Amino acid sequence: MRRAAAPLLAVTVALVLADSAVVTLALPDILRHLDTTVGEVAWVLISFNLVLGLCAVPVAVMFTRLRPRSFTAAGIAVFAASSAWCAVAPSIEVLIAARCVQALGGALALVGCLELLVAEYGERRGVAAWVTAGVIGTAAGPAAGGLLTGAFSWQAIFVVQVPFAVLAVPAALALHAVAAVAPDRHRPALRPNLTLALLSAALTAALFLLVLLLVEGWGHSPVTAALVVSVVPLAALAARPLARIFGPTPEVEVAVGCFLIAGGLAALALLPSSELAWTVAPQALVGLGLGLTVDRLTSQAMEMRFPRVEHAGWTIGARHVGVVVGLAILTPVFTADLQDAQVPAQEAIASLVLDAPLLPDNKIALAEALGRELTQQRGRIPDLHRAFVSADLDAGERLAAAELERDLDEQLERAATRAFRDSFLIGAALAVAALLTVIAPRRRTS
Amino acid sequence: MTGGWRMVGLPVLALVLVCGVLGVQVAHGGGEFEPLRPADPCVARTVTSQAGGLDGLTERLVLIGIDEAACTLGVSREALTLELAQPGPRTDEEIEALRGGLLSAVGRMQEDGSLPPASALVDEALDNADLDDFLKSVIRALPASVIDAAVKTDDVLVRAIDELDLRTLLANLDDQDDLDEQVNAAVTQAVKDSLLARLRDLF
């Protein structure tokens, strides 16, 4: 058990941080299954990140005074139980409550795992293992969540976490760590934590908005979307070898990472079409930026600062409050833009239907069916296929109707892509703000 | 690797990558992937119909008429169509613009020669008309030249449009039977009025 203990704790760290964004691709399914709204379903993400962000520092402070392994084990157990609760949640309110408890257990688990990994591997290797597991979890979360949702259901995301977390409970108890007595007490590293918060807000735009665009806007399945967004973690893996070729200073590396994320988000705002291939290069830029920044900034914020867990708590807090700020800024913007996109989309649909090469009676029947779909959309992108299925068309007109359906779907894709543009640009602006915190001159100290 | 290259190597690569991606996207229409913009309704567009006879004529007339009405109201054809598809009362301005648009459409179609002669529509019109069967047989027996001389399509259409209660018609758009009934009644009355006017002109 002892040999597997540390890897199991690293997996737990990855799971908790993956949970920050793991449900992103499942949101459309949750929205349908729990019959809720876009605004409410966003709280499945917001609640977890908010609780984790706010609890990380107090939990870390508490840890400096308590027995790490008991509280780590308790935190992981709460995380496991609440993950199971999320899977069986019958309503959006229960799911959000379960996510809050899950985040509280996750906060205990995260800071506890850091202490136990350091106790097992030593300071440098232990912190590196903790940071790396977190970056992998953050980057791979959305893709893993999408694949599980596509293969099984949104509940599967939470179910698969339970056995890992259950196994991690005895693993935490198997390791010996004493409450760390800090040789000194340092103030939190403001600059790297602020950069982390701003970048996390920007990365929220990249991951949360892109998957919504792919699934809701362009009508792809969660599995397809998961495969598409896996470009981000793959590119993040390539970042470290790339940095080694040039060997830049850590500041240059972080600044370049921020610039790449800003560039990638600006590119996502300027997509030339809804072909998936166009999202690859922008995502690669974001992934490279993520790989160059998050682990480096986390290490900078914790390096030679004590108590270690407290500074780890500040990095967790900064990242997750950043995610919440990102969601708080972006959710109202893109929901309002999606609402505003309805009129141009409806006018484009009306234009194509009026000029469609169909017999007048069929045109009227189709227009009525399309009108029903458009009025039932409830702030979401309508499924026009149902209108074509329900319309009673002559066999001779099916070809023209199929062509019209393709054209109308393209108009919806155009409207959705346009609706997400401002949000991606805001994300790019957040990444530029993060860049400014890196390149801003430092205050001279005597 | 030299110190200078350490400082600028990665930033230069990042700059090239970002500019390259943005440049390729903009060159392929990045930023212009937006919904179709409605055309200016005041610019005449070519209007066609897949249907023949009265249905085709009605469709072309309505499409041109909506364009003309939208131009008068200063909105797009699509915005006006969506507005008219919604339930609720119509303003006098909308009704007048629509009537004026339909009348302009008749004039435009007459000018470009796309209005069919009355003889081409008479069979279909008689099928829908509320007339005595004997009278229908007599009219059907008439030579096309006689029908075309007696009834002018543009005159009938103008009278039918004037006759139509557009407010009631727009309020019942969902009821196809009611719609047909109103249009047939207006067209039948227009044909009668047109014939009477022709007779009056003869004497």
XYZ file of C-alpha atoms in Angstrom:
649
model
C 0.000 0.000 0.000
C 2.800 2.377 0.959
C 4.429 2.187 -2.518
C 1.142 3.014 -4.229
C 0.200 5.658 -1.665
C 2.037 8.644 -3.129
C 0.883 8.012 -6.756
C -2.689 7.633 -5.468
C -2.415 10.987 -3.702
C -1.036 12.584 -6.895
C -4.041 11.151 -8.770
C -6.320 12.656 -6.098
C -4.702 16.082 -6.641
C -5.265 15.716 -10.399
C -8.908 14.636 -9.808
C -9.702 17.575 -7.519
C -8.189 20.120 -9.898
C -9.758 18.396 -12.918
C -13.101 18.831 -11.152
C -12.688 22.563 -11.633
C -13.543 22.160 -15.321
C -14.401 18.459 -15.751
C -18.133 19.107 -16.040
C -17.712 21.759 -18.759
C -18.540 19.352 -21.594
C -21.298 17.761 -19.551
C -23.111 21.065 -18.979
C -25.396 20.740 -22.040
C -26.381 17.201 -20.890
C -26.918 18.376 -17.304
C -28.950 21.292 -18.634
C -31.250 18.923 -20.510
C -31.380 16.140 -17.906
C -32.093 18.403 -14.925
C -34.301 20.717 -17.019
C -32.580 23.920 -16.000
C -31.250 27.123 -17.590
C -27.828 28.165 -18.924
C -27.472 30.638 -16.055
C -28.234 27.967 -13.411
C -26.108 25.243 -14.951
C -23.079 27.559 -14.915
C -23.299 27.344 -11.098
C -22.258 23.673 -11.289
C -18.873 25.085 -12.292
C -18.990 28.316 -10.309
C -19.977 26.748 -6.954
C -17.079 24.262 -6.986
C -14.488 26.874 -7.910
C -15.900 29.469 -5.514
C -15.869 27.159 -2.482
C -12.437 25.761 -3.387
C -11.071 29.266 -3.965
C -12.436 30.657 -0.707
C -11.653 27.646 1.502
C -8.125 26.885 0.286
C -6.309 29.435 2.456
C -8.296 28.891 5.724
C -7.932 25.119 5.294
C -4.191 25.527 4.680
C -3.836 27.695 7.815
C -5.724 25.029 9.782
C -3.391 22.355 8.437
C -0.321 24.001 9.908
C -1.758 23.292 13.347
C -3.222 19.806 12.844
C -2.215 16.229 12.051
C -1.949 16.210 8.243
C -2.738 12.589 7.476
C -5.999 12.346 9.456
C -7.354 15.530 7.937
C -6.131 14.608 4.465
C -7.881 11.246 4.758
C -11.039 12.955 6.046
C -10.922 15.475 3.168
C -10.511 12.742 0.558
C -13.378 10.772 2.148
C -15.652 13.841 1.982
C -14.564 14.357 -1.632
C -15.391 10.703 -2.473
C -18.781 10.780 -0.745
C -19.809 14.088 -2.304
C -18.695 12.884 -5.763
C -21.110 9.961 -5.325
C -23.784 12.452 -4.187
C -23.202 14.549 -7.347
C -23.770 11.415 -9.468
C -27.198 10.772 -7.955
C -28.335 14.408 -7.675
C -31.993 14.589 -8.782
C -32.080 18.367 -9.287
C -29.795 21.268 -10.140
C -30.055 22.612 -6.570
C -28.895 19.291 -5.073
C -26.096 19.012 -7.632
C -24.837 22.505 -6.763
C -24.981 21.712 -3.013
C -23.068 18.459 -3.603
C -20.467 20.346 -5.653
C -19.941 22.769 -2.741
C -19.286 19.866 -0.348
C -17.061 18.241 -2.968
C -14.995 21.441 -3.190
C -14.653 21.619 0.605
C -13.382 18.019 0.718
C -11.202 18.823 -2.305
C -9.599 21.793 -0.501
C -8.710 19.579 2.480
C -7.401 16.882 0.135
C -5.287 19.283 -1.949
C -3.356 20.923 0.859
C -3.097 17.635 2.755
C -1.729 15.764 -0.264
C 0.986 18.403 -0.648
C 2.225 17.790 2.899
C 2.097 14.022 2.481
C 3.839 14.088 -0.922
C 6.608 16.284 0.510
C 6.920 13.899 3.475
C 7.231 10.961 1.078
C 9.350 12.433 -1.757
C 11.152 15.322 -0.076
C 10.612 19.061 -0.534
C 11.600 19.574 -4.172
C 10.206 16.340 -5.655
C 7.083 16.429 -3.525
C 6.153 19.969 -4.562
C 6.986 19.157 -8.211
C 4.741 16.050 -8.111
C 1.908 18.098 -6.558
C 2.233 20.937 -9.121
C 2.532 18.570 -12.114
C -0.492 16.511 -11.025
C -2.478 19.749 -10.738
C -1.506 20.977 -14.205
C -2.348 17.597 -15.773
C -5.709 17.552 -13.999
C -6.531 21.114 -15.018
C -5.577 20.600 -18.659
C -7.087 17.153 -19.150
C -10.278 17.712 -17.116
C -12.587 19.003 -19.854
C -11.522 16.350 -22.390
C -11.889 13.514 -19.841
C -15.310 14.819 -18.800
C -16.448 15.001 -22.415
C -15.340 11.460 -23.199
C -17.099 10.081 -20.102
C -20.276 12.039 -20.887
C -20.245 10.843 -24.488
C -19.457 7.212 -23.641
C -21.790 6.900 -20.647
C -23.492 9.945 -19.113
C -22.678 13.098 -17.171
C -23.061 11.118 -13.931
C -20.124 8.897 -15.001
C -17.768 11.868 -14.467
C -18.476 11.722 -10.742
C -18.815 7.943 -10.463
C -15.284 7.244 -11.803
C -13.761 9.559 -9.200
C -15.201 7.594 -6.285
C -12.979 4.430 -6.407
C -9.784 6.472 -6.843
C -10.712 8.704 -3.923
C -11.789 5.738 -1.774
C -8.409 4.063 -2.393
C -6.633 7.315 -1.567
C -8.127 7.402 1.957
C -6.042 4.457 3.318
C -3.152 5.736 1.190
C -3.219 9.027 3.107
C -3.353 7.173 6.411
C -0.426 4.970 5.365
C 1.961 7.890 5.008
C 3.609 9.531 7.979
C 3.803 13.269 8.131
C 3.900 15.566 11.080
C 2.498 19.072 11.180
C 5.158 21.218 9.551
C 6.774 23.727 11.855
C 7.611 26.677 9.664
C 11.141 28.018 10.136
C 9.829 31.420 9.107
C 6.544 32.981 8.054
C 6.421 34.648 4.637
C 3.851 36.913 3.097
C 1.931 35.540 0.091
C 3.638 36.108 -3.280
C 1.322 38.736 -4.722
C 2.567 38.938 -8.281
C 2.560 35.213 -9.282
C -0.779 34.677 -7.525
C -2.335 37.666 -9.297
C -0.975 36.428 -12.634
C -2.355 32.950 -11.854
C -5.786 34.407 -11.044
C -5.936 36.428 -14.278
C -4.687 33.524 -16.382
C -7.195 31.164 -14.786
C -9.957 33.609 -15.711
C -8.624 33.704 -19.278
C -8.282 29.904 -19.480
C -11.890 29.608 -18.342
C -12.807 31.464 -21.505
C -10.754 29.065 -23.574
C -12.103 25.844 -22.082
C -15.631 26.708 -20.905
C -16.635 28.800 -23.912
C -14.985 26.625 -26.532
C -16.779 23.475 -25.412
C -20.088 25.344 -25.242
C -19.478 26.629 -28.770
C -18.612 23.135 -30.020
C -21.545 21.338 -28.371
C -24.318 23.918 -28.217
C -23.307 26.244 -31.046
C -22.031 23.842 -33.655
C -23.997 20.776 -32.525
C -21.086 18.356 -31.992
C -21.309 15.426 -29.580
C -19.452 15.650 -26.239
C -17.058 12.928 -27.487
C -16.137 14.930 -30.596
C -15.778 18.063 -28.503
C -13.600 16.176 -25.987
C -11.308 14.977 -28.775
C -11.115 18.501 -30.187
C -10.278 20.186 -26.862
C -7.646 17.531 -26.112
C -5.407 19.727 -28.287
C -4.958 21.962 -25.212
C -3.411 19.326 -22.867
C -1.355 17.849 -25.742
C 0.094 21.271 -26.572
C 0.678 21.905 -22.853
C 2.843 18.762 -22.770
C 4.929 20.158 -25.645
C 5.563 23.437 -23.814
C 8.279 22.209 -21.441
C 10.503 20.597 -24.153
C 10.055 23.767 -26.239
C 11.131 25.956 -23.317
C 14.171 23.738 -22.764
C 15.360 24.384 -26.346
C 15.532 28.142 -25.731
C 16.224 28.071 -21.988
C 14.551 31.414 -21.195
C 14.383 32.956 -17.730
C 11.228 32.065 -15.740
C 9.855 35.606 -16.215
C 10.300 35.429 -19.994
C 8.713 31.987 -20.031
C 5.641 33.185 -18.109
C 5.350 36.370 -20.198
C 5.506 34.343 -23.429
C 2.912 31.932 -22.012
C 0.522 34.798 -21.256
C 1.042 36.208 -24.758
C 0.347 32.806 -26.362
C -2.886 32.401 -24.360
C -3.987 35.925 -25.374
C -3.139 35.179 -29.021
C -4.961 31.835 -28.931
C -8.089 33.420 -27.465
C -8.008 36.251 -30.028
C -7.724 33.582 -32.741
C -10.754 31.755 -31.293
C -12.648 35.053 -31.561
C -11.770 35.288 -35.263
C -12.641 31.810 -36.548
C -13.211 31.858 -40.319
C -15.752 29.011 -40.292
C -17.256 26.301 -38.123
C -14.859 23.630 -39.400
C -13.212 21.976 -36.397
C -9.762 22.212 -37.996
C -9.807 25.983 -37.511
C -9.885 25.548 -33.726
C -6.696 23.443 -33.614
C -4.063 26.177 -34.030
C -5.722 28.619 -31.559
C -6.044 25.809 -29.012
C -2.408 24.824 -29.555
C -1.397 28.408 -28.713
C -3.523 28.307 -25.541
C -2.122 24.884 -24.578
C 1.481 26.001 -25.086
C 0.752 29.081 -22.984
C -0.835 26.987 -20.242
C 2.166 24.645 -20.188
C 4.580 27.559 -19.906
C 2.757 29.425 -17.168
C 0.675 27.513 -14.626
C 3.311 25.196 -13.112
C 5.980 27.919 -13.284
C 3.760 30.474 -11.532
C 2.644 27.939 -8.903
C 6.276 27.096 -8.149
C 7.207 30.809 -8.019
C 4.376 31.486 -5.561
C 5.537 28.655 -3.274
C 9.306 28.731 -3.696
C 11.142 29.234 -0.390
C 7.993 30.447 1.298
C 6.742 28.996 4.568
C 4.465 27.607 5.816
C 4.396 25.666 2.524
C 0.731 24.607 2.695
C -0.383 28.132 3.359
C 1.289 29.347 0.161
C -0.098 26.333 -1.689
C -3.479 27.466 -0.359
C -2.904 30.925 -1.820
C -2.110 29.455 -5.272
C -5.242 27.260 -5.162
C -7.293 30.221 -3.985
C -5.886 32.489 -6.711
C -6.545 29.960 -9.474
C -10.072 29.128 -8.482
C -11.155 32.642 -7.586
C -9.746 33.516 -11.026
C -11.974 30.862 -12.604
C -14.990 32.279 -10.740
C -14.133 35.823 -11.812
C -13.763 34.582 -15.391
C -17.154 32.860 -15.251
C -18.743 35.852 -13.532
C -17.529 38.166 -16.285
C -18.056 35.858 -19.239
C -21.373 34.132 -18.432
C -23.537 37.290 -18.577
C -21.636 38.542 -21.639
C -22.090 35.431 -23.738
C -25.657 34.744 -22.586
C -26.569 38.343 -23.529
C -24.711 37.977 -26.852
C -26.505 34.688 -27.493
C -29.795 36.471 -26.842
C -28.797 39.326 -29.170
C -27.808 36.799 -31.839
C -31.406 35.572 -32.073
C -32.673 38.460 -34.223
C -29.968 38.268 -36.938
C -30.256 34.460 -36.903
C -34.045 34.587 -37.285
C -33.753 37.151 -40.073
C -31.177 35.015 -41.882
C -33.483 31.995 -41.515
C -36.475 34.011 -42.777
C -34.454 35.195 -45.762
C -33.407 31.683 -46.775
C -36.907 30.242 -46.282
C -38.539 33.042 -48.327
C -36.145 32.423 -51.231
C -36.069 28.602 -50.913
C -36.900 26.678 -54.111
C -39.945 25.014 -52.509
C -43.616 25.054 -53.367
C -45.489 27.847 -51.510
C -47.548 25.450 -49.358
C -44.442 23.527 -48.265
C -42.641 26.785 -47.591
C -45.478 27.929 -45.315
C -45.621 24.551 -43.525
C -41.872 24.639 -42.972
C -41.947 28.257 -41.814
C -44.602 27.361 -39.225
C -42.564 24.393 -37.943
C -39.390 26.510 -37.816
C -41.289 29.232 -35.968
C -42.322 26.694 -33.319
C -38.706 25.561 -32.827
C -37.450 29.136 -32.599
C -40.049 30.113 -29.987
C -39.229 27.038 -27.865
C -35.488 27.720 -27.746
C -35.471 29.279 -24.208
C -32.204 31.139 -24.749
C -30.537 28.119 -26.356
C -29.628 27.379 -29.948
C -32.650 25.653 -31.549
C -32.602 22.245 -33.203
C -34.055 22.999 -36.642
C -33.886 19.358 -37.748
C -37.076 18.640 -35.807
C -38.889 21.230 -37.956
C -37.799 19.472 -41.154
C -38.799 16.068 -39.767
C -42.238 17.330 -38.708
C -42.938 19.222 -41.968
C -44.931 17.081 -44.411
C -42.919 17.600 -47.603
C -43.422 16.043 -51.040
C -40.792 13.491 -52.057
C -39.705 15.724 -54.946
C -38.889 18.567 -52.587
C -36.807 16.612 -50.070
C -33.530 17.476 -51.823
C -34.252 21.203 -51.785
C -35.393 20.931 -48.157
C -32.192 19.109 -47.188
C -30.139 21.850 -48.818
C -32.192 24.477 -47.015
C -31.634 22.669 -43.697
C -27.859 22.707 -44.284
C -27.978 26.419 -45.102
C -30.081 27.196 -42.015
C -27.745 25.188 -39.768
C -24.836 27.178 -41.160
C -26.649 30.401 -40.300
C -27.125 29.167 -36.725
C -23.432 28.244 -36.544
C -22.531 31.689 -37.845
C -24.801 33.350 -35.264
C -23.382 31.224 -32.410
C -19.783 31.859 -33.471
C -20.473 35.573 -33.625
C -22.167 35.444 -30.201
C -19.040 33.954 -28.581
C -16.645 36.465 -30.180
C -16.789 39.169 -27.502
C -16.333 36.625 -24.706
C -13.195 35.188 -26.334
C -11.870 38.730 -26.767
C -12.533 39.440 -23.065
C -10.602 36.253 -22.279
C -7.737 37.531 -24.444
C -7.849 40.853 -22.559
C -7.575 38.969 -19.237
C -4.501 37.153 -20.557
C -3.012 40.507 -21.625
C -3.709 41.814 -18.091
C -1.839 38.768 -16.756
C 1.036 39.611 -19.114
C 1.117 43.163 -17.740
C 1.500 41.849 -14.182
C 4.569 39.926 -15.367
C 6.288 42.703 -17.319
C 5.339 45.572 -14.972
C 8.485 46.985 -13.355
C 9.173 45.661 -9.875
C 9.316 47.995 -6.923
C 12.881 48.583 -5.793
C 13.624 47.304 -2.322
C 16.518 48.618 -0.324
C 22.562 29.165 -26.355
C 23.711 32.798 -25.922
C 22.194 35.110 -23.302
C 20.584 37.354 -25.943
C 18.981 34.426 -27.708
C 17.736 33.125 -24.343
C 15.888 36.392 -23.864
C 14.427 36.800 -27.355
C 14.275 33.263 -28.838
C 11.014 32.133 -27.233
C 9.279 35.558 -27.504
C 10.172 35.763 -31.219
C 8.810 32.251 -31.807
C 5.610 33.126 -29.893
C 5.189 36.320 -31.911
C 5.624 34.415 -35.189
C 3.142 31.726 -34.105
C 0.453 34.173 -32.941
C 0.827 36.469 -35.976
C 0.885 33.444 -38.285
C -2.327 31.940 -36.857
C -4.174 35.281 -36.781
C -2.902 36.184 -40.276
C -4.054 32.892 -41.823
C -7.457 33.170 -40.126
C -8.058 36.761 -41.198
C -6.951 35.895 -44.754
C -9.625 33.158 -44.799
C -12.401 35.458 -43.603
C -11.808 35.356 -39.846
C -14.088 37.863 -38.136
C -16.571 37.794 -41.014
C -18.204 34.465 -40.157
C -21.540 36.050 -39.312
C -25.192 35.428 -40.159
C -26.450 36.487 -43.586
C -27.323 40.185 -43.553
C -30.791 41.062 -44.914
C -30.664 42.663 -48.352
C -31.878 46.241 -48.926
C -35.631 45.872 -49.638
C -35.581 49.050 -51.764
C -33.298 47.371 -54.314
C -35.437 45.252 -56.658
C -34.577 41.556 -56.524
C -35.419 38.763 -58.940
C -38.335 36.788 -57.557
C -39.140 33.267 -58.735
C -41.561 30.565 -57.706
C -41.486 26.781 -58.004
C -45.258 26.790 -58.422
C -47.215 27.655 -61.563
C -50.669 29.172 -62.023
C -52.350 31.111 -59.268
C -50.072 29.794 -56.488
C -46.944 30.911 -58.305
C -48.477 34.278 -59.174
C -49.578 34.818 -55.568
C -46.139 33.876 -54.205
C -44.291 36.266 -56.531
C -46.803 38.999 -55.821
C -46.445 38.569 -52.042
C -42.634 38.417 -52.172
C -42.390 41.622 -54.218
C -45.162 43.216 -52.140
C -43.345 42.529 -48.850
C -40.153 43.990 -50.319
C -41.999 47.159 -51.343
C -43.805 47.403 -47.982
C -40.547 46.876 -46.046
C -38.922 49.611 -48.152
C -41.789 51.974 -47.290
C -41.579 51.130 -43.566
C -37.775 51.368 -43.530
C -37.218 47.817 -42.256
C -35.822 44.679 -43.878
C -38.072 42.251 -45.722
C -37.137 39.587 -43.158
C -37.931 41.799 -40.151
C -41.349 42.644 -41.625
C -42.078 38.978 -42.389
C -41.178 37.948 -38.823
C -43.258 40.820 -37.455
C -46.292 39.841 -39.559
C -45.894 36.200 -38.463
C -46.382 37.230 -34.846
C -49.946 37.352 -33.488
C -51.322 40.734 -32.446
C -52.855 43.878 -33.905
C -51.345 45.555 -37.002
C -50.761 49.264 -37.232
C -52.486 51.362 -39.924
C -49.032 52.166 -41.248
C -48.256 48.451 -41.723
C -51.597 47.753 -43.442
C -51.197 50.711 -45.800
C -47.583 49.810 -46.579
C -48.583 46.233 -47.332
C -51.487 47.238 -49.576
C -49.292 49.773 -51.334
C -46.544 47.149 -51.688
C -48.902 44.613 -53.277
C -50.260 47.241 -55.691
C -46.701 48.248 -56.634
C -45.911 44.561 -57.163
C -48.754 44.297 -59.709
C -47.392 47.349 -61.530
C -43.846 45.954 -61.536
C -44.953 42.557 -62.824
C -47.097 44.199 -65.492
C -44.113 46.283 -66.596
C -41.694 43.374 -66.821
C -44.297 41.185 -68.569
C -44.343 38.505 -65.880
C -48.102 38.741 -65.295
C -49.812 35.838 -67.045
C -52.900 36.551 -69.224
C -56.272 35.923 -67.575
C -56.906 32.930 -69.876
C -53.924 31.119 -68.295
C -55.477 31.400 -64.860
C -59.162 31.013 -65.617
C -59.434 27.227 -65.126
C -57.779 27.337 -61.721
C -59.734 30.442 -60.729
C -63.027 28.789 -61.696
C -62.158 25.689 -59.632
C -61.945 27.896 -56.567
C -64.788 30.281 -57.467
C -68.207 30.110 -55.868
C -70.140 30.149 -59.193
C -72.878 28.115 -60.783
C -71.543 25.015 -62.640
C -73.342 26.000 -65.844
C -71.719 29.433 -65.771
C -68.325 27.847 -65.168
C -68.828 25.589 -68.250
C -69.776 28.575 -70.381
C -66.719 30.552 -69.318
C -64.449 27.528 -69.917
C -65.885 27.228 -73.420
C -64.890 30.763 -74.308
C -61.804 31.216 -76.534
C -58.679 32.499 -74.729
C -58.647 35.664 -76.831
C -62.164 36.531 -75.671
C -61.269 35.983 -72.011
C -58.056 38.021 -72.339
C -59.974 40.808 -74.056
C -62.672 40.818 -71.376
C -60.535 40.397 -68.250
C -57.140 42.011 -67.637
C -55.034 40.264 -64.996
C -53.545 43.473 -63.590
C -56.966 45.095 -63.288
C -58.382 42.057 -61.436
C -55.381 41.922 -59.096
C -55.559 45.645 -58.263
C -59.314 45.327 -57.545
C -58.739 42.157 -55.459
C -56.012 43.863 -53.391
C -58.270 46.874 -52.801
C -61.061 44.490 -51.885
C -59.045 42.436 -49.394
C -59.465 43.144 -45.686
C -55.760 42.864 -44.947
C -56.200 43.383 -41.200
C -58.547 40.385 -40.919
C -56.435 38.365 -43.324
C -53.257 38.955 -41.274
C -55.086 38.085 -38.072
C -56.000 34.649 -39.509
C -52.703 33.644 -41.102
C -52.681 30.331 -39.232
C -56.056 29.282 -40.676
C -55.327 28.230 -44.273
C -59.004 27.533 -45.130
C -60.106 30.930 -43.858
C -57.266 32.545 -45.791
C -58.257 30.791 -49.048
C -61.885 31.737 -48.511
C -61.063 35.429 -48.078
C -58.723 35.540 -51.085
C -61.193 33.646 -53.346
C -64.035 35.929 -52.357
C -61.924 39.008 -53.099
C -60.731 37.622 -56.465
C -64.256 36.584 -57.539
C -65.609 39.992 -56.632
C -62.696 41.637 -58.465
C -63.407 39.617 -61.642
C -67.086 40.623 -61.496
C -66.201 44.273 -60.947
C -63.634 44.156 -63.735
C -66.170 42.664 -66.171
C -68.799 45.229 -65.210
C -66.319 48.013 -65.708
C -65.399 46.636 -69.137
C -69.077 46.453 -70.065
C -69.601 50.009 -68.880
C -66.665 51.110 -71.034
C -68.217 49.413 -74.087
C -71.445 51.393 -73.836
